[in-house]
Amino acid sequence: MIGPFSIVVLTGAGISAESGVDTFRDTDGIWSKVNIEDVATPEGYVRDPERVHAFYNDRRRGLPGVVPNAAHFALAKLEREFQGEFLLVTQNIDDLHERAGSAKLIHMHGELVKAFCDRCGHKLEWRADLSTGDACPACHGHGRLRPDVVWFGEMPYQMDRIYDALAKCDLFVSIGTSGNVYPAAGFVAEARAAGARTVELNLEPSEGANLFHHAVHGPATKIVPDFVESVLRG
Ligand code: BJW
């Protein structure tokens, strides 16, 4: 069999679950503990920025204590060894893909280790706690640095690049995402419309399960390395 020559992989919180990072919509997930409207909308941030900073500070502080798992490493191996086009799009704001060695990577919902100034747009690496007392190093405005994450109602990053890759891909693989949040949940339909084969690797069938040609259900640390080996074998 001639292998696919262009692969797009989409990942969600499920790929980091076995590293100890909370998912959102599982029974004990993040949205069972906090209100989405309070911490993941621009309106929530305007109402109570310190509350939002505390939520993201807590998650940022957790990053050094978690490590990439076998699924992250398998995708980095796929990128290194696959002889065609490859793009990894993650909805996750953790840094586990890059720590596993992935480089052809888009963080469509932003990154926990970055901040940006909502006054001048300056973006910078930020690994410490953020607070309304912090000043932007570019414009020196106080209280305008916010986590570099994409909240509901905001436009995810690099959508043109992602849709270009989806329009050209032969294989689309969705890993560890419940398929509840758009536009990511619509990628499978885009890829299918472009003629790609679509595969879901998830603990359970996602919202869009019927749009996948093939599905494997199980823990990411088992099913992702197995799938990567099967792709590399052709
Ligand atoms: C495992 C596992 C293991 C567990 N192994 N698997 C009506 C219709 C259509 C769209 C909309 C609508 N109303 C509003 C919208 C748009 C809105 C939206 O989609 N809303 C829906 C709720 C309906 N979307 C937006 O607003 C987006 N922007 C947008 O559309 O821009 C265009 C626009 C702009 C301006 C005006 C109008 C339009 C932005 C969405 C931003 C999402 N942000 C968040 C927070 C980011 C920062 C943070 O992390 O705090 O992103 S929300 C949260 O959900 C986070 C995630 O990236 C995202 C997706 O979650 P994910 O990754 O799927 O996690 P879970 O928990 O849901 O699923 C985990 C899965 O893993 C489960 O299936 C488990 O079974 C599985 N699993 N263990 C394998 N070991």
PDB file of C-alpha atoms and ligand atoms in Angstrom:
ATOM      1  CA  MET A   1       0.000   0.000   0.000  1.00  0.00           C
ATOM      2  CA  ILE A   2       1.252   3.500  -0.785  1.00  0.00           C
ATOM      3  CA  GLY A   3       1.125   5.466   2.469  1.00  0.00           C
ATOM      4  CA  PRO A   4      -0.686   8.793   2.830  1.00  0.00           C
ATOM      5  CA  PHE A   5       1.522  11.727   1.899  1.00  0.00           C
ATOM      6  CA  SER A   6      -0.023  14.407   4.089  1.00  0.00           C
ATOM      7  CA  ILE A   7      -1.152  13.947   7.659  1.00  0.00           C
ATOM      8  CA  VAL A   8      -2.932  16.342   9.987  1.00  0.00           C
ATOM      9  CA  VAL A   9      -3.254  15.317  13.629  1.00  0.00           C
ATOM     10  CA  LEU A  10      -5.590  17.112  16.054  1.00  0.00           C
ATOM     11  CA  THR A  11      -5.105  16.549  19.768  1.00  0.00           C
ATOM     12  CA  GLY A  12      -7.183  17.465  22.799  1.00  0.00           C
ATOM     13  CA  ALA A  13      -7.028  17.146  26.555  1.00  0.00           C
ATOM     14  CA  GLY A  14      -7.310  13.330  26.470  1.00  0.00           C
ATOM     15  CA  ILE A  15      -3.754  12.948  25.166  1.00  0.00           C
ATOM     16  CA  SER A  16      -2.389  14.627  28.300  1.00  0.00           C
ATOM     17  CA  ALA A  17      -4.748  12.878  30.754  1.00  0.00           C
ATOM     18  CA  GLU A  18      -2.339  10.039  31.530  1.00  0.00           C
ATOM     19  CA  SER A  19       0.379  12.630  32.216  1.00  0.00           C
ATOM     20  CA  GLY A  20      -1.853  13.898  35.030  1.00  0.00           C
ATOM     21  CA  VAL A  21      -3.328  16.963  33.293  1.00  0.00           C
ATOM     22  CA  ASP A  22      -7.079  17.365  33.872  1.00  0.00           C
ATOM     23  CA  THR A  23      -9.472  17.081  30.918  1.00  0.00           C
ATOM     24  CA  PHE A  24     -12.459  19.442  30.673  1.00  0.00           C
ATOM     25  CA  ARG A  25     -15.637  17.451  30.189  1.00  0.00           C
ATOM     26  CA  ASP A  26     -14.929  14.133  31.921  1.00  0.00           C
ATOM     27  CA  THR A  27     -16.857  13.537  35.172  1.00  0.00           C
ATOM     28  CA  ASP A  28     -14.094  14.993  37.367  1.00  0.00           C
ATOM     29  CA  GLY A  29     -12.851  17.383  34.669  1.00  0.00           C
ATOM     30  CA  ILE A  30     -12.123  21.100  34.923  1.00  0.00           C
ATOM     31  CA  TRP A  31     -15.676  22.156  34.000  1.00  0.00           C
ATOM     32  CA  SER A  32     -17.047  20.144  36.942  1.00  0.00           C
ATOM     33  CA  LYS A  33     -15.073  22.417  39.301  1.00  0.00           C
ATOM     34  CA  VAL A  34     -15.259  25.895  37.763  1.00  0.00           C
ATOM     35  CA  ASN A  35     -17.738  27.805  35.601  1.00  0.00           C
ATOM     36  CA  ILE A  36     -16.737  28.136  31.960  1.00  0.00           C
ATOM     37  CA  GLU A  37     -18.243  31.642  31.842  1.00  0.00           C
ATOM     38  CA  ASP A  38     -16.122  32.754  34.820  1.00  0.00           C
ATOM     39  CA  VAL A  39     -12.717  31.602  33.582  1.00  0.00           C
ATOM     40  CA  ALA A  40     -12.862  30.969  29.817  1.00  0.00           C
ATOM     41  CA  THR A  41     -14.642  33.980  28.354  1.00  0.00           C
ATOM     42  CA  PRO A  42     -13.472  37.575  27.758  1.00  0.00           C
ATOM     43  CA  GLU A  43     -16.487  38.728  29.789  1.00  0.00           C
ATOM     44  CA  GLY A  44     -15.407  36.635  32.789  1.00  0.00           C
ATOM     45  CA  TYR A  45     -11.949  38.166  32.568  1.00  0.00           C
ATOM     46  CA  VAL A  46     -13.305  41.721  32.501  1.00  0.00           C
ATOM     47  CA  ARG A  47     -15.556  40.949  35.503  1.00  0.00           C
ATOM     48  CA  ASP A  48     -12.812  39.436  37.659  1.00  0.00           C
ATOM     49  CA  PRO A  49      -9.302  39.330  36.174  1.00  0.00           C
ATOM     50  CA  GLU A  50      -7.680  38.123  39.412  1.00  0.00           C
ATOM     51  CA  ARG A  51     -10.040  35.124  39.491  1.00  0.00           C
ATOM     52  CA  VAL A  52      -9.018  34.228  35.932  1.00  0.00           C
ATOM     53  CA  HIS A  53      -5.318  34.771  36.696  1.00  0.00           C
ATOM     54  CA  ALA A  54      -5.618  32.461  39.731  1.00  0.00           C
ATOM     55  CA  PHE A  55      -7.179  29.719  37.557  1.00  0.00           C
ATOM     56  CA  TYR A  56      -4.387  29.858  34.964  1.00  0.00           C
ATOM     57  CA  ASN A  57      -1.614  30.460  37.529  1.00  0.00           C
ATOM     58  CA  ASP A  58      -2.642  27.249  39.231  1.00  0.00           C
ATOM     59  CA  ARG A  59      -2.510  25.285  35.972  1.00  0.00           C
ATOM     60  CA  ARG A  60       0.803  26.912  34.920  1.00  0.00           C
ATOM     61  CA  ARG A  61       2.350  26.008  38.291  1.00  0.00           C
ATOM     62  CA  GLY A  62       1.388  22.381  37.637  1.00  0.00           C
ATOM     63  CA  LEU A  63       3.338  22.117  34.376  1.00  0.00           C
ATOM     64  CA  PRO A  64       6.824  21.397  35.780  1.00  0.00           C
ATOM     65  CA  GLY A  65       5.329  18.464  37.709  1.00  0.00           C
ATOM     66  CA  VAL A  66       3.998  16.648  34.642  1.00  0.00           C
ATOM     67  CA  VAL A  67       5.895  14.951  31.835  1.00  0.00           C
ATOM     68  CA  PRO A  68       5.000  13.918  28.279  1.00  0.00           C
ATOM     69  CA  ASN A  69       3.655  10.383  27.924  1.00  0.00           C
ATOM     70  CA  ALA A  70       4.046   7.649  25.308  1.00  0.00           C
ATOM     71  CA  ALA A  71       1.357   9.214  23.087  1.00  0.00           C
ATOM     72  CA  HIS A  72       3.168  12.586  22.926  1.00  0.00           C
ATOM     73  CA  PHE A  73       6.458  10.809  22.161  1.00  0.00           C
ATOM     74  CA  ALA A  74       4.816   8.672  19.466  1.00  0.00           C
ATOM     75  CA  LEU A  75       3.555  11.785  17.626  1.00  0.00           C
ATOM     76  CA  ALA A  76       7.036  13.329  17.796  1.00  0.00           C
ATOM     77  CA  LYS A  77       8.392  10.112  16.281  1.00  0.00           C
ATOM     78  CA  LEU A  78       5.747  10.238  13.540  1.00  0.00           C
ATOM     79  CA  GLU A  79       6.811  13.790  12.685  1.00  0.00           C
ATOM     80  CA  ARG A  80      10.503  12.753  12.563  1.00  0.00           C
ATOM     81  CA  GLU A  81      10.124   9.560  10.568  1.00  0.00           C
ATOM     82  CA  PHE A  82       7.125  10.117   8.285  1.00  0.00           C
ATOM     83  CA  GLN A  83       8.246  10.876   4.735  1.00  0.00           C
ATOM     84  CA  GLY A  84       5.463  13.312   3.838  1.00  0.00           C
ATOM     85  CA  GLU A  85       3.791  16.493   5.022  1.00  0.00           C
ATOM     86  CA  PHE A  86       2.895  16.543   8.687  1.00  0.00           C
ATOM     87  CA  LEU A  87       1.089  19.033  10.917  1.00  0.00           C
ATOM     88  CA  LEU A  88       0.125  18.615  14.553  1.00  0.00           C
ATOM     89  CA  VAL A  89      -2.664  20.919  15.741  1.00  0.00           C
ATOM     90  CA  THR A  90      -3.314  20.885  19.451  1.00  0.00           C
ATOM     91  CA  GLN A  91      -6.173  22.418  21.397  1.00  0.00           C
ATOM     92  CA  ASN A  92      -4.084  21.960  24.537  1.00  0.00           C
ATOM     93  CA  ILE A  93      -2.362  24.854  26.227  1.00  0.00           C
ATOM     94  CA  ASP A  94       0.136  22.624  28.056  1.00  0.00           C
ATOM     95  CA  ASP A  95       3.668  22.267  26.621  1.00  0.00           C
ATOM     96  CA  LEU A  96       3.863  18.468  26.573  1.00  0.00           C
ATOM     97  CA  HIS A  97       4.008  18.103  22.772  1.00  0.00           C
ATOM     98  CA  GLU A  98       7.052  20.347  22.449  1.00  0.00           C
ATOM     99  CA  ARG A  99       8.702  18.713  25.452  1.00  0.00           C
ATOM    100  CA  ALA A 100       8.243  15.357  23.659  1.00  0.00           C
ATOM    101  CA  GLY A 101      10.017  16.783  20.581  1.00  0.00           C
ATOM    102  CA  SER A 102       7.159  17.910  18.304  1.00  0.00           C
ATOM    103  CA  ALA A 103       8.058  20.984  16.240  1.00  0.00           C
ATOM    104  CA  LYS A 104       5.518  21.152  13.390  1.00  0.00           C
ATOM    105  CA  LEU A 105       2.945  22.193  15.931  1.00  0.00           C
ATOM    106  CA  ILE A 106       0.155  24.762  16.177  1.00  0.00           C
ATOM    107  CA  HIS A 107      -1.361  25.642  19.564  1.00  0.00           C
ATOM    108  CA  MET A 108      -4.743  26.742  18.236  1.00  0.00           C
ATOM    109  CA  HIS A 109      -6.055  27.632  21.738  1.00  0.00           C
ATOM    110  CA  GLY A 110      -2.830  29.305  22.864  1.00  0.00           C
ATOM    111  CA  GLU A 111      -0.143  28.450  25.388  1.00  0.00           C
ATOM    112  CA  LEU A 112      -0.085  28.503  29.171  1.00  0.00           C
ATOM    113  CA  VAL A 113       3.588  29.578  29.177  1.00  0.00           C
ATOM    114  CA  LYS A 114       2.898  32.774  27.233  1.00  0.00           C
ATOM    115  CA  ALA A 115       1.126  36.041  27.966  1.00  0.00           C
ATOM    116  CA  PHE A 116       0.071  38.931  25.785  1.00  0.00           C
ATOM    117  CA  CYS A 117      -0.748  42.544  26.368  1.00  0.00           C
ATOM    118  CA  ASP A 118      -4.332  43.369  25.441  1.00  0.00           C
ATOM    119  CA  ARG A 119      -3.309  47.012  25.091  1.00  0.00           C
ATOM    120  CA  CYS A 120      -0.400  46.806  22.591  1.00  0.00           C
ATOM    121  CA  GLY A 121      -0.568  43.142  21.501  1.00  0.00           C
ATOM    122  CA  HIS A 122       2.968  42.307  22.654  1.00  0.00           C
ATOM    123  CA  LYS A 123       3.370  38.565  23.254  1.00  0.00           C
ATOM    124  CA  LEU A 124       6.020  37.056  25.515  1.00  0.00           C
ATOM    125  CA  GLU A 125       7.036  33.896  27.325  1.00  0.00           C
ATOM    126  CA  TRP A 126       5.597  33.908  30.866  1.00  0.00           C
ATOM    127  CA  ARG A 127       6.343  31.088  33.299  1.00  0.00           C
ATOM    128  CA  ALA A 128       5.645  32.862  36.596  1.00  0.00           C
ATOM    129  CA  ASP A 129       2.272  33.778  38.101  1.00  0.00           C
ATOM    130  CA  LEU A 130       0.402  36.581  36.330  1.00  0.00           C
ATOM    131  CA  SER A 131      -1.448  39.315  38.183  1.00  0.00           C
ATOM    132  CA  THR A 132      -3.153  42.618  37.464  1.00  0.00           C
ATOM    133  CA  GLY A 133      -0.061  44.305  38.990  1.00  0.00           C
ATOM    134  CA  ASP A 134       2.232  43.117  36.175  1.00  0.00           C
ATOM    135  CA  ALA A 135       3.373  45.635  33.580  1.00  0.00           C
ATOM    136  CA  CYS A 136       3.823  44.987  29.876  1.00  0.00           C
ATOM    137  CA  PRO A 137       7.559  45.232  29.045  1.00  0.00           C
ATOM    138  CA  ALA A 138       6.725  46.776  25.661  1.00  0.00           C
ATOM    139  CA  CYS A 139       4.127  49.494  26.388  1.00  0.00           C
ATOM    140  CA  HIS A 140       4.583  49.585  30.219  1.00  0.00           C
ATOM    141  CA  GLY A 141       0.800  49.496  30.688  1.00  0.00           C
ATOM    142  CA  HIS A 142      -0.172  47.958  34.043  1.00  0.00           C
ATOM    143  CA  GLY A 143      -2.842  45.275  34.406  1.00  0.00           C
ATOM    144  CA  ARG A 144      -3.101  44.562  30.671  1.00  0.00           C
ATOM    145  CA  LEU A 145      -1.122  41.304  30.475  1.00  0.00           C
ATOM    146  CA  ARG A 146      -3.428  38.293  30.112  1.00  0.00           C
ATOM    147  CA  PRO A 147      -2.810  34.576  29.591  1.00  0.00           C
ATOM    148  CA  ASP A 148      -2.205  33.781  25.912  1.00  0.00           C
ATOM    149  CA  VAL A 149      -5.199  31.452  25.690  1.00  0.00           C
ATOM    150  CA  VAL A 150      -8.242  31.462  23.410  1.00  0.00           C
ATOM    151  CA  TRP A 151     -11.523  31.897  25.239  1.00  0.00           C
ATOM    152  CA  PHE A 152     -15.057  31.288  23.953  1.00  0.00           C
ATOM    153  CA  GLY A 153     -16.010  33.911  21.388  1.00  0.00           C
ATOM    154  CA  GLU A 154     -12.362  34.549  20.451  1.00  0.00           C
ATOM    155  CA  MET A 155     -10.772  33.442  17.204  1.00  0.00           C
ATOM    156  CA  PRO A 156      -8.429  30.446  17.546  1.00  0.00           C
ATOM    157  CA  TYR A 157      -4.882  30.907  16.211  1.00  0.00           C
ATOM    158  CA  GLN A 158      -3.527  30.168  12.728  1.00  0.00           C
ATOM    159  CA  MET A 159      -6.848  29.088  11.256  1.00  0.00           C
ATOM    160  CA  ASP A 160      -5.754  29.836   7.679  1.00  0.00           C
ATOM    161  CA  ARG A 161      -2.745  27.551   8.006  1.00  0.00           C
ATOM    162  CA  ILE A 162      -4.880  24.824   9.582  1.00  0.00           C
ATOM    163  CA  TYR A 163      -7.608  24.947   6.913  1.00  0.00           C
ATOM    164  CA  ASP A 164      -4.931  24.893   4.168  1.00  0.00           C
ATOM    165  CA  ALA A 165      -3.428  21.745   5.667  1.00  0.00           C
ATOM    166  CA  LEU A 166      -6.865  20.129   6.081  1.00  0.00           C
ATOM    167  CA  ALA A 167      -7.727  20.854   2.446  1.00  0.00           C
ATOM    168  CA  LYS A 168      -4.574  19.031   1.345  1.00  0.00           C
ATOM    169  CA  CYS A 169      -4.441  16.145   3.782  1.00  0.00           C
ATOM    170  CA  ASP A 170      -4.803  12.461   2.992  1.00  0.00           C
ATOM    171  CA  LEU A 171      -5.124  11.338   6.588  1.00  0.00           C
ATOM    172  CA  PHE A 172      -6.757  13.211   9.466  1.00  0.00           C
ATOM    173  CA  VAL A 173      -6.329  11.812  12.964  1.00  0.00           C
ATOM    174  CA  SER A 174      -8.228  13.137  15.975  1.00  0.00           C
ATOM    175  CA  ILE A 175      -6.848  12.164  19.381  1.00  0.00           C
ATOM    176  CA  GLY A 176      -8.253  12.688  22.872  1.00  0.00           C
ATOM    177  CA  THR A 177     -10.887  15.293  22.125  1.00  0.00           C
ATOM    178  CA  SER A 178     -14.612  15.129  22.889  1.00  0.00           C
ATOM    179  CA  GLY A 179     -15.579  17.040  19.721  1.00  0.00           C
ATOM    180  CA  ASN A 180     -17.650  19.600  21.617  1.00  0.00           C
ATOM    181  CA  VAL A 181     -15.756  22.775  20.759  1.00  0.00           C
ATOM    182  CA  TYR A 182     -15.731  24.458  17.353  1.00  0.00           C
ATOM    183  CA  PRO A 183     -13.954  25.128  15.068  1.00  0.00           C
ATOM    184  CA  ALA A 184     -11.774  22.117  16.042  1.00  0.00           C
ATOM    185  CA  ALA A 185     -14.830  19.825  16.139  1.00  0.00           C
ATOM    186  CA  GLY A 186     -15.463  20.696  12.492  1.00  0.00           C
ATOM    187  CA  PHE A 187     -12.003  19.686  11.231  1.00  0.00           C
ATOM    188  CA  VAL A 188     -13.051  16.092  10.576  1.00  0.00           C
ATOM    189  CA  ALA A 189     -15.797  17.265   8.198  1.00  0.00           C
ATOM    190  CA  GLU A 190     -13.336  19.580   6.411  1.00  0.00           C
ATOM    191  CA  ALA A 191     -10.815  16.776   5.987  1.00  0.00           C
ATOM    192  CA  ARG A 192     -13.481  14.360   4.759  1.00  0.00           C
ATOM    193  CA  ALA A 193     -14.755  16.895   2.253  1.00  0.00           C
ATOM    194  CA  ALA A 194     -11.166  17.149   0.967  1.00  0.00           C
ATOM    195  CA  GLY A 195     -11.092  13.371   0.472  1.00  0.00           C
ATOM    196  CA  ALA A 196      -9.003  12.434   3.505  1.00  0.00           C
ATOM    197  CA  ARG A 197      -9.286   9.219   5.446  1.00  0.00           C
ATOM    198  CA  THR A 198     -10.377  10.111   8.987  1.00  0.00           C
ATOM    199  CA  VAL A 199      -9.405   8.265  12.149  1.00  0.00           C
ATOM    200  CA  GLU A 200     -10.440   8.806  15.760  1.00  0.00           C
ATOM    201  CA  LEU A 201      -8.243   7.652  18.659  1.00  0.00           C
ATOM    202  CA  ASN A 202     -10.089   8.326  21.903  1.00  0.00           C
ATOM    203  CA  LEU A 203     -11.136   6.706  25.149  1.00  0.00           C
ATOM    204  CA  GLU A 204     -14.737   6.701  23.941  1.00  0.00           C
ATOM    205  CA  PRO A 205     -16.675   7.761  20.824  1.00  0.00           C
ATOM    206  CA  SER A 206     -16.633  11.559  20.484  1.00  0.00           C
ATOM    207  CA  GLU A 207     -19.552  13.827  19.497  1.00  0.00           C
ATOM    208  CA  GLY A 208     -18.550  13.560  15.832  1.00  0.00           C
ATOM    209  CA  ALA A 209     -17.831   9.827  15.911  1.00  0.00           C
ATOM    210  CA  ASN A 210     -19.961   9.050  12.842  1.00  0.00           C
ATOM    211  CA  LEU A 211     -17.712  11.255  10.676  1.00  0.00           C
ATOM    212  CA  PHE A 212     -14.680   9.031  11.158  1.00  0.00           C
ATOM    213  CA  HIS A 213     -13.940   6.191   8.759  1.00  0.00           C
ATOM    214  CA  HIS A 214     -12.131   4.305  11.490  1.00  0.00           C
ATOM    215  CA  ALA A 215     -11.970   4.526  15.283  1.00  0.00           C
ATOM    216  CA  VAL A 216      -9.876   2.942  18.007  1.00  0.00           C
ATOM    217  CA  HIS A 217     -11.090   3.411  21.572  1.00  0.00           C
ATOM    218  CA  GLY A 218      -8.735   3.079  24.518  1.00  0.00           C
ATOM    219  CA  PRO A 219      -6.101   4.990  26.498  1.00  0.00           C
ATOM    220  CA  ALA A 220      -3.922   7.256  24.376  1.00  0.00           C
ATOM    221  CA  THR A 221      -0.643   5.844  25.743  1.00  0.00           C
ATOM    222  CA  LYS A 222      -1.575   2.482  24.226  1.00  0.00           C
ATOM    223  CA  ILE A 223      -3.517   3.268  21.056  1.00  0.00           C
ATOM    224  CA  VAL A 224      -1.462   6.226  19.776  1.00  0.00           C
ATOM    225  CA  PRO A 225       1.935   4.437  19.715  1.00  0.00           C
ATOM    226  CA  ASP A 226       0.274   1.410  18.058  1.00  0.00           C
ATOM    227  CA  PHE A 227      -1.354   3.636  15.435  1.00  0.00           C
ATOM    228  CA  VAL A 228       1.889   5.541  14.755  1.00  0.00           C
ATOM    229  CA  GLU A 229       3.758   2.265  14.202  1.00  0.00           C
ATOM    230  CA  SER A 230       1.076   1.126  11.742  1.00  0.00           C
ATOM    231  CA  VAL A 231       1.364   4.399   9.765  1.00  0.00           C
ATOM    232  CA  LEU A 232       5.187   4.228   9.682  1.00  0.00           C
ATOM    233  CA  ARG A 233       5.052   0.596   8.489  1.00  0.00           C
ATOM    234  CA  GLY A 234       2.802   1.825   5.629  1.00  0.00           C
TER     235      GLY A 234
HETATM  236  C1  BJW B   1      -8.945  10.256  26.641  1.00  0.00           C
HETATM  237  C2  BJW B   1      -8.228   9.873  27.757  1.00  0.00           C
HETATM  238  C3  BJW B   1      -7.126   9.015  27.552  1.00  0.00           C
HETATM  239  C4  BJW B   1      -9.822  11.167  28.412  1.00  0.00           C
HETATM  240  N1  BJW B   1      -6.828   8.605  26.326  1.00  0.00           N
HETATM  241  N2  BJW B   1      -8.644   9.823  25.429  1.00  0.00           N
HETATM  242  C5  BJW B   1     -22.917  26.875  18.430  1.00  0.00           C
HETATM  243  C6  BJW B   1     -22.548  25.970  17.433  1.00  0.00           C
HETATM  244  C7  BJW B   1     -21.248  25.875  16.972  1.00  0.00           C
HETATM  245  C8  BJW B   1     -20.243  26.674  17.526  1.00  0.00           C
HETATM  246  C9  BJW B   1     -20.599  27.548  18.526  1.00  0.00           C
HETATM  247  C10 BJW B   1     -21.911  27.651  18.962  1.00  0.00           C
HETATM  248  N3  BJW B   1     -21.955  28.593  19.953  1.00  0.00           N
HETATM  249  C11 BJW B   1     -20.712  29.068  20.138  1.00  0.00           C
HETATM  250  C12 BJW B   1     -19.876  28.456  19.277  1.00  0.00           C
HETATM  251  C13 BJW B   1     -18.419  28.667  19.153  1.00  0.00           C
HETATM  252  C14 BJW B   1     -17.653  28.157  20.368  1.00  0.00           C
HETATM  253  C15 BJW B   1     -18.067  26.708  20.652  1.00  0.00           C
HETATM  254  O1  BJW B   1     -17.564  25.764  20.062  1.00  0.00           O
HETATM  255  N4  BJW B   1     -18.944  26.486  21.604  1.00  0.00           N
HETATM  256  C16 BJW B   1     -19.427  25.127  21.883  1.00  0.00           C
HETATM  257  C17 BJW B   1     -19.406  24.904  23.370  1.00  0.00           C
HETATM  258  C18 BJW B   1     -20.758  24.936  21.197  1.00  0.00           C
HETATM  259  N5  BJW B   1     -16.254  28.227  20.000  1.00  0.00           N
HETATM  260  C19 BJW B   1     -15.547  29.321  20.150  1.00  0.00           C
HETATM  261  O2  BJW B   1     -15.997  30.326  20.685  1.00  0.00           O
HETATM  262  C20 BJW B   1     -14.154  29.303  19.586  1.00  0.00           C
HETATM  263  N6  BJW B   1     -13.941  30.403  18.771  1.00  0.00           N
HETATM  264  C21 BJW B   1     -14.647  30.603  17.635  1.00  0.00           C
HETATM  265  O3  BJW B   1     -15.530  29.857  17.261  1.00  0.00           O
HETATM  266  O4  BJW B   1     -14.192  31.677  16.907  1.00  0.00           O
HETATM  267  C22 BJW B   1     -14.989  32.125  15.838  1.00  0.00           C
HETATM  268  C23 BJW B   1     -15.746  33.279  16.342  1.00  0.00           C
HETATM  269  C24 BJW B   1     -15.064  34.323  16.895  1.00  0.00           C
HETATM  270  C25 BJW B   1     -15.748  35.410  17.338  1.00  0.00           C
HETATM  271  C26 BJW B   1     -17.131  35.413  17.276  1.00  0.00           C
HETATM  272  C27 BJW B   1     -17.801  34.344  16.742  1.00  0.00           C
HETATM  273  C28 BJW B   1     -17.108  33.267  16.272  1.00  0.00           C
HETATM  274  C29 BJW B   1     -13.113  29.376  20.700  1.00  0.00           C
HETATM  275  C30 BJW B   1     -13.111  28.137  21.547  1.00  0.00           C
HETATM  276  C31 BJW B   1     -12.096  28.296  22.661  1.00  0.00           C
HETATM  277  C32 BJW B   1     -12.053  27.077  23.571  1.00  0.00           C
HETATM  278  N7  BJW B   1     -11.253  27.348  24.691  1.00  0.00           N
HETATM  279  C33 BJW B   1     -10.998  26.304  25.667  1.00  0.00           C
HETATM  280  C34 BJW B   1     -10.236  26.949  26.826  1.00  0.00           C
HETATM  281  C35 BJW B   1      -8.810  27.281  26.354  1.00  0.00           C
HETATM  282  C36 BJW B   1      -7.888  27.604  27.447  1.00  0.00           C
HETATM  283  C37 BJW B   1      -7.876  26.589  28.571  1.00  0.00           C
HETATM  284  O5  BJW B   1      -7.357  25.485  28.425  1.00  0.00           O
HETATM  285  O6  BJW B   1      -8.375  26.978  29.630  1.00  0.00           O
HETATM  286  O7  BJW B   1     -10.247  25.249  25.075  1.00  0.00           O
HETATM  287  S1  BJW B   1     -12.466  25.480  26.237  1.00  0.00           S
HETATM  288  C38 BJW B   1     -11.730  23.880  26.365  1.00  0.00           C
HETATM  289  O8  BJW B   1     -12.361  22.973  25.435  1.00  0.00           O
HETATM  290  C39 BJW B   1     -10.292  24.057  25.896  1.00  0.00           C
HETATM  291  C40 BJW B   1     -10.101  22.835  25.055  1.00  0.00           C
HETATM  292  O9  BJW B   1      -9.018  23.021  24.157  1.00  0.00           O
HETATM  293  C41 BJW B   1     -11.428  22.653  24.397  1.00  0.00           C
HETATM  294  C42 BJW B   1     -11.667  21.259  23.856  1.00  0.00           C
HETATM  295  O10 BJW B   1     -11.694  20.316  24.867  1.00  0.00           O
HETATM  296  P1  BJW B   1     -11.130  18.852  24.610  1.00  0.00           P
HETATM  297  O11 BJW B   1      -9.683  18.931  24.366  1.00  0.00           O
HETATM  298  O12 BJW B   1     -11.946  18.185  23.583  1.00  0.00           O
HETATM  299  O13 BJW B   1     -11.317  18.188  26.049  1.00  0.00           O
HETATM  300  P2  BJW B   1     -12.592  17.383  26.642  1.00  0.00           P
HETATM  301  O14 BJW B   1     -12.397  17.304  28.100  1.00  0.00           O
HETATM  302  O15 BJW B   1     -13.848  17.931  26.143  1.00  0.00           O
HETATM  303  O16 BJW B   1     -12.448  15.931  25.988  1.00  0.00           O
HETATM  304  C43 BJW B   1     -11.400  15.038  26.352  1.00  0.00           C
HETATM  305  C44 BJW B   1     -11.590  13.735  25.604  1.00  0.00           C
HETATM  306  O17 BJW B   1     -10.492  12.896  25.896  1.00  0.00           O
HETATM  307  C45 BJW B   1     -12.866  12.964  26.038  1.00  0.00           C
HETATM  308  O18 BJW B   1     -13.563  12.510  24.882  1.00  0.00           O
HETATM  309  C46 BJW B   1     -12.321  11.777  26.827  1.00  0.00           C
HETATM  310  O19 BJW B   1     -13.082  10.591  26.660  1.00  0.00           O
HETATM  311  C47 BJW B   1     -10.960  11.595  26.209  1.00  0.00           C
HETATM  312  N8  BJW B   1      -9.974  10.979  27.101  1.00  0.00           N
HETATM  313  N9  BJW B   1      -8.814  10.373  28.892  1.00  0.00           N
HETATM  314  C48 BJW B   1      -7.625   8.960  25.305  1.00  0.00           C
HETATM  315  N10 BJW B   1      -6.377   8.548  28.625  1.00  0.00           N
END
